[in-house]
CSV table of C-alpha atoms in Angstrom, one decimal:
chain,number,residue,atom,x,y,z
A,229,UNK,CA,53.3,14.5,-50.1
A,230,UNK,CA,52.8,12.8,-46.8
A,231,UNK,CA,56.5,12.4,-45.4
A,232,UNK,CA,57.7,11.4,-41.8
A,233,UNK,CA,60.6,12.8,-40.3
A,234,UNK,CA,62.5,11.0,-37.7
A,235,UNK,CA,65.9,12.5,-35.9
A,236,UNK,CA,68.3,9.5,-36.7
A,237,UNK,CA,69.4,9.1,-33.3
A,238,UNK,CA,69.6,10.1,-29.4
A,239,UNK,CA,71.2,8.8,-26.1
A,240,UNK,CA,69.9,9.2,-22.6
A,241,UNK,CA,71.3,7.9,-19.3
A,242,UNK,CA,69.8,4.7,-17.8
A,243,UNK,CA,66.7,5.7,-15.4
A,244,UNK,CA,66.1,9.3,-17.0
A,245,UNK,CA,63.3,10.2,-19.6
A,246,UNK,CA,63.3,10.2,-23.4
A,247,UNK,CA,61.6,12.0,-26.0
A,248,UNK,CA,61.6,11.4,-29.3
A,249,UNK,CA,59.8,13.3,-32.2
A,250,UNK,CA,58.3,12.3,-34.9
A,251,UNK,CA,57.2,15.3,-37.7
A,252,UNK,CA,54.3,15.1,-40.3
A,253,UNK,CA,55.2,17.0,-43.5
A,254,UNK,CA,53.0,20.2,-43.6
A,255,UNK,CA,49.6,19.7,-44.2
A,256,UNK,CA,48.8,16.7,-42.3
A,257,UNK,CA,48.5,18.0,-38.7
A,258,UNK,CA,45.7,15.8,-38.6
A,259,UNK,CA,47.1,12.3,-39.1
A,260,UNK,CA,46.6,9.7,-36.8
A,261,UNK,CA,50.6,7.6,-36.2
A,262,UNK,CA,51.9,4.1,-35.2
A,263,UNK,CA,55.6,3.9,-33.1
A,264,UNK,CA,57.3,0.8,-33.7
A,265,UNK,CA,59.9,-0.2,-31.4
A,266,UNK,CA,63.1,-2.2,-33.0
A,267,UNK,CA,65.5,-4.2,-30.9
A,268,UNK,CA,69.0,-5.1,-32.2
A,269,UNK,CA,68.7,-7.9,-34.1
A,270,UNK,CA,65.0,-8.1,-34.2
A,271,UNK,CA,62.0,-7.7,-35.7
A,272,UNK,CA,59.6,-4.6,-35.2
A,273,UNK,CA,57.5,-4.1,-32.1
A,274,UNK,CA,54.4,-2.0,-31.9
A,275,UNK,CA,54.3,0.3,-29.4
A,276,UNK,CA,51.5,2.5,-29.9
A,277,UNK,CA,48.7,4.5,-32.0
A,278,UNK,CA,48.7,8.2,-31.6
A,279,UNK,CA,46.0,10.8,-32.2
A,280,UNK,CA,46.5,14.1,-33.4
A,281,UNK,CA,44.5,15.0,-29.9
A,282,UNK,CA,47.2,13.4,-28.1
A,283,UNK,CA,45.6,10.5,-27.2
A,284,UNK,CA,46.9,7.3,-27.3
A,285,UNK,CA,46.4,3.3,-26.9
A,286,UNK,CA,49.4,1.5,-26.2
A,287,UNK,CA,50.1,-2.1,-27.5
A,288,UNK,CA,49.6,-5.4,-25.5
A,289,UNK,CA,52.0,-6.2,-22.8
A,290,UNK,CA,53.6,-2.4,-23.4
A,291,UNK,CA,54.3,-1.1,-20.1
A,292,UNK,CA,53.3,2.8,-19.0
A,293,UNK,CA,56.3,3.5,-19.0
A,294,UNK,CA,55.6,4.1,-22.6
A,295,UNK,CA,53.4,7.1,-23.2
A,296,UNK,CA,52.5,9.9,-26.7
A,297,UNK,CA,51.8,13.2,-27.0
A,298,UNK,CA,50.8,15.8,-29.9
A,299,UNK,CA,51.7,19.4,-30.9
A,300,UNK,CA,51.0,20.6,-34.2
A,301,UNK,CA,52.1,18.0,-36.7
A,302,UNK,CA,54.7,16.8,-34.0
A,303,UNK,CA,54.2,13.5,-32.7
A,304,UNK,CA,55.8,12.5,-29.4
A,305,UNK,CA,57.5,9.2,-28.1
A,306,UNK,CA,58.1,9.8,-24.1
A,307,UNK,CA,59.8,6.6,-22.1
A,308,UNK,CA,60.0,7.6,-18.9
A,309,UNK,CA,62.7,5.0,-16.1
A,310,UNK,CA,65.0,4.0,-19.1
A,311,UNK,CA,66.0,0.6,-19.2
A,312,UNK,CA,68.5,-0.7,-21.4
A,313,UNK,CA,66.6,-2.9,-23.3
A,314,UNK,CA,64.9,0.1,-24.5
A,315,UNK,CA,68.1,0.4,-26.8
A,316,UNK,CA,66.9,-0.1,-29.8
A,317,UNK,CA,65.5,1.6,-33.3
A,318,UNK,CA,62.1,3.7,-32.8
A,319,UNK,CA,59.8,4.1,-35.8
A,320,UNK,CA,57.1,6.0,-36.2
A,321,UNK,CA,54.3,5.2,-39.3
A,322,UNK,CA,51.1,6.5,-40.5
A,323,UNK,CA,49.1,6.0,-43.6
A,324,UNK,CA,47.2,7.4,-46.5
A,325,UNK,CA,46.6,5.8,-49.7
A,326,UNK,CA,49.5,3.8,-48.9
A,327,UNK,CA,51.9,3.3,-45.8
A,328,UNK,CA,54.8,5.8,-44.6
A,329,UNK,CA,57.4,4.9,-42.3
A,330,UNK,CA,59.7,7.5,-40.7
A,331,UNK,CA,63.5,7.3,-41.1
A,332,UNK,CA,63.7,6.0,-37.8
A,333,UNK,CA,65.9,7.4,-34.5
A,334,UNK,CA,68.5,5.2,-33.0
A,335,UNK,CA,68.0,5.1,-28.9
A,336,UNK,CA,71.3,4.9,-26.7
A,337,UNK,CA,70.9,4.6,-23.3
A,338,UNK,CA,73.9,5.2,-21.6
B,215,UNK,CA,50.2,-17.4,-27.5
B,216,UNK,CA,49.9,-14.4,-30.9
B,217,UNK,CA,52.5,-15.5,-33.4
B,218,UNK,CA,53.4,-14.6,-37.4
B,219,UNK,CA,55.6,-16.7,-38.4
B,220,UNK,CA,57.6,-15.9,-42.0
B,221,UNK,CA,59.3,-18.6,-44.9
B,222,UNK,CA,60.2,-19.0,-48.3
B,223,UNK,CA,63.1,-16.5,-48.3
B,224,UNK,CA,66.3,-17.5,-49.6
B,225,UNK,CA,68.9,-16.2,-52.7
B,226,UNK,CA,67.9,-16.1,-56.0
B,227,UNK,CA,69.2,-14.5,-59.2
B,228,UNK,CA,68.1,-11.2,-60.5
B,229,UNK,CA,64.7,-11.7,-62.5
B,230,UNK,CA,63.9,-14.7,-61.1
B,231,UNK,CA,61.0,-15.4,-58.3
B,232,UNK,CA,60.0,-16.7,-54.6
B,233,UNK,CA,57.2,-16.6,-53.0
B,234,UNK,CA,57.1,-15.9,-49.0
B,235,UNK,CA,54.6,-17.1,-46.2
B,236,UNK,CA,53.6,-16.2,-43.3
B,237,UNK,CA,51.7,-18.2,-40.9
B,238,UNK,CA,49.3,-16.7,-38.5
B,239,UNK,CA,48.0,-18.3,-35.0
B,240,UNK,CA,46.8,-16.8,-31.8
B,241,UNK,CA,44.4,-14.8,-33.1
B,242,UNK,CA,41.1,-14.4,-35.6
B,243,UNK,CA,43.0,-14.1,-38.5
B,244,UNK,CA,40.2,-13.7,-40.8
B,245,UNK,CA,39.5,-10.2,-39.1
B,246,UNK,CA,42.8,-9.0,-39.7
B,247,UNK,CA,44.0,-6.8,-42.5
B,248,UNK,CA,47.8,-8.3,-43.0
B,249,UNK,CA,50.7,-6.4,-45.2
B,250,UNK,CA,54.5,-6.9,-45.5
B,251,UNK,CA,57.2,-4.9,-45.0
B,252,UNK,CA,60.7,-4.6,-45.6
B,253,UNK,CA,63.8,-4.1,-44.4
B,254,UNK,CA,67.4,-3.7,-46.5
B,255,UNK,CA,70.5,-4.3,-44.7
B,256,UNK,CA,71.4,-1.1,-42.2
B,257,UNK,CA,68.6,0.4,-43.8
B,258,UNK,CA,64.6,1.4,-42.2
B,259,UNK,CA,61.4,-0.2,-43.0
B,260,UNK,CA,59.5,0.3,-45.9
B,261,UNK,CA,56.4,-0.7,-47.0
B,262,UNK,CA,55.9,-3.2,-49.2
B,263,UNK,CA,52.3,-4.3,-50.2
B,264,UNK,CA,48.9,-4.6,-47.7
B,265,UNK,CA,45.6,-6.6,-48.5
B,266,UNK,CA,42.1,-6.4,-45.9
B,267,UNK,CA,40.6,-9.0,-44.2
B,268,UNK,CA,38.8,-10.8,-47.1
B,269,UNK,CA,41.2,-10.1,-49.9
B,270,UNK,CA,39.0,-7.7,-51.6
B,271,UNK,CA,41.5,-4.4,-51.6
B,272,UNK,CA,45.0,-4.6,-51.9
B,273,UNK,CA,47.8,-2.0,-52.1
B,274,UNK,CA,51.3,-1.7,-53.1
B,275,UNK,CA,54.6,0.3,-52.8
B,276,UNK,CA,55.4,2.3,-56.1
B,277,UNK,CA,58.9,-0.1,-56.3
B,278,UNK,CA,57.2,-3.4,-56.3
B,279,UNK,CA,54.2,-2.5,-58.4
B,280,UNK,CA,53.3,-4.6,-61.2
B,281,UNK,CA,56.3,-7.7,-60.0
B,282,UNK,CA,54.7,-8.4,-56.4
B,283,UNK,CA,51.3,-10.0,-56.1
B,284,UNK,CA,49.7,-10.4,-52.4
B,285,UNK,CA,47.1,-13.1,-51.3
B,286,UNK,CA,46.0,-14.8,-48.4
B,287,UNK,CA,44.0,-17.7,-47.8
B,288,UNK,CA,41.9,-17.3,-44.6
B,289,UNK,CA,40.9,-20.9,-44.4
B,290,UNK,CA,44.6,-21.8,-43.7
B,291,UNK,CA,45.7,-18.4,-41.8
B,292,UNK,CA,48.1,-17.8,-43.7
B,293,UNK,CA,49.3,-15.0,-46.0
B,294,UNK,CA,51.2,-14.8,-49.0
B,295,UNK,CA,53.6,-12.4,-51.3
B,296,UNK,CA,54.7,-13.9,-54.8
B,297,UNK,CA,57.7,-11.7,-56.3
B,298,UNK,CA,58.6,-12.2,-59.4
B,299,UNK,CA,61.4,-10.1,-61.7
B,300,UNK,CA,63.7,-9.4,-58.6
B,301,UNK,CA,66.1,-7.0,-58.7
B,302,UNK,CA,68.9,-6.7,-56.3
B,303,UNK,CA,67.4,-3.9,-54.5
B,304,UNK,CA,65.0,-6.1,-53.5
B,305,UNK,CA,67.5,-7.9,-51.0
B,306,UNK,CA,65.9,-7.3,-47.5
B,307,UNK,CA,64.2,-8.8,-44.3
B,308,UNK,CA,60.7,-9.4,-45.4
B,309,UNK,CA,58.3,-9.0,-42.2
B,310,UNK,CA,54.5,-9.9,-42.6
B,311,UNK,CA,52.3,-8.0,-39.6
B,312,UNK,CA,48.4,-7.9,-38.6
B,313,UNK,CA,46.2,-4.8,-38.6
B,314,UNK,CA,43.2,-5.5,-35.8
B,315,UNK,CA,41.3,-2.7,-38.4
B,316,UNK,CA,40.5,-5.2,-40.7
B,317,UNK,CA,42.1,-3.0,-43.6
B,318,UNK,CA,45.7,-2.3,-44.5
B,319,UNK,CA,45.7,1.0,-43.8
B,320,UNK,CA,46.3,1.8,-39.7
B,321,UNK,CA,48.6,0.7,-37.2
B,322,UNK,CA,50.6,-2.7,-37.4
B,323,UNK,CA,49.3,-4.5,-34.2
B,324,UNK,CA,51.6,-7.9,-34.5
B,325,UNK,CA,54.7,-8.3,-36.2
B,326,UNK,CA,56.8,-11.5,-37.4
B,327,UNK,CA,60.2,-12.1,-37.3
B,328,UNK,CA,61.0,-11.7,-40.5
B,329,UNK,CA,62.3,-13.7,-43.7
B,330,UNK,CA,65.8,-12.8,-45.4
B,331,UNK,CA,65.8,-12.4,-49.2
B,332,UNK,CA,68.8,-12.3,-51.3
B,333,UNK,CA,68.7,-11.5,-54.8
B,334,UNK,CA,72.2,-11.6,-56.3
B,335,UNK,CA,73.7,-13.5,-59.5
């Protein structure tokens, strides 16, 4: 079964570097993801695809401050200079034979 | 300037029905794959149903199968979810989004701002 695990949340101090982790159930160290990025009160952003290879496109207007990596059937979220207004809900989502969206990790920037 | 634009939510009793839009402009939309998702109150997003670029394949989450029908119409850009027999559980934001792929199946590229539902007697 194709699940996505998400940490439910994490802080970091204003101007430092973030990673957050996103884990493909066993199996699918191959799968391709999508992170979302959620605001308060908002609706869902998209952030970026990420390969399995580590490669990744970000989404229109998404700064480089944004970046992904891969290890395994990890997938990585790094935001590098926080800002707050990068407090916010982070989802990752991939898909199959229908869609799967992680639990989704809560961002504080302190 | 890319926009998705959601309506037809509201509150409606338990086995009853509504049927949401979502208005697309900014983009091709006929090259799109579209799908909506779903959002309870404090809860994540889950996936509701998806349909590709000319209506031909369409998917569904194993809780709305058989009461939600998707459709689109590409001549007016817009995209559609009827719901019928609605059960509290239902009570979300509804967000329709694009897929550049074509199909429902990749990455969300544009998302709306969502549509509240509230099913409750």
């Amino acid at each position: 079964q194709l699940v996505l695990t998400q940490s439910p949340s994490v802080s970091a101090s204003l101007g430092a570097s973030v990673k957050l982790t996103c884990t493909l159930s066993s199996g699918h160290s191959t799968y391709t993801i999508a992170w979302h990025q959620q605001q308060p009160e908002r609706g869902p952003r998209y952030l970026m695809t990420l390969n399995s290879d580590g490669s990744h496109t970000l989404g229109d207007g998404i700064p480089d401050r944004f970046s992904g990596s891969s290890s395994g059937t990890e997938r990585y979220l790094t935001i590098s200079s926080l800002r707050s207004e990068d407090e916010a809900d982070y989802y990752c989502q991939t898909w199959r034979t229908g869609v799967v969206f992680g639990g989704g990790t809560k961002l504080t920037v302190l | 300037e890319v926009q998705l634009v959601e309506s037809g939510g509201g509150v409606v009793r338990p086995g009853g029905s509504l049927r949401l839009s979502c208005a697309a402009s900014g983009f091709t939309f006929d090259e799109y794959g579209m799908t909506w998702v779903r959002q309870a109150p404090g809860k994540g997003l889950e996936w509701v149903s998806g349909i590709n670029w000319n209506g031909a394949s369409t998917g569904y989450g194993d809780s709305v199968k058989g009461r939600f029908t998707i459709s689109r119409d590409n001549a007016r850009s817009s995209l559609y979810l009827q719901m019928n027999n609605l059960r509290a559980e239902d009570t979300a934001f509804y967000y329709c989004a694009a897929l550049r792929s074509g199909n429902y199946l990749y990455a969300f590229d544009i998302w709306g701002q969502g549509t509240m539902v509230t099913v409750s007697s």
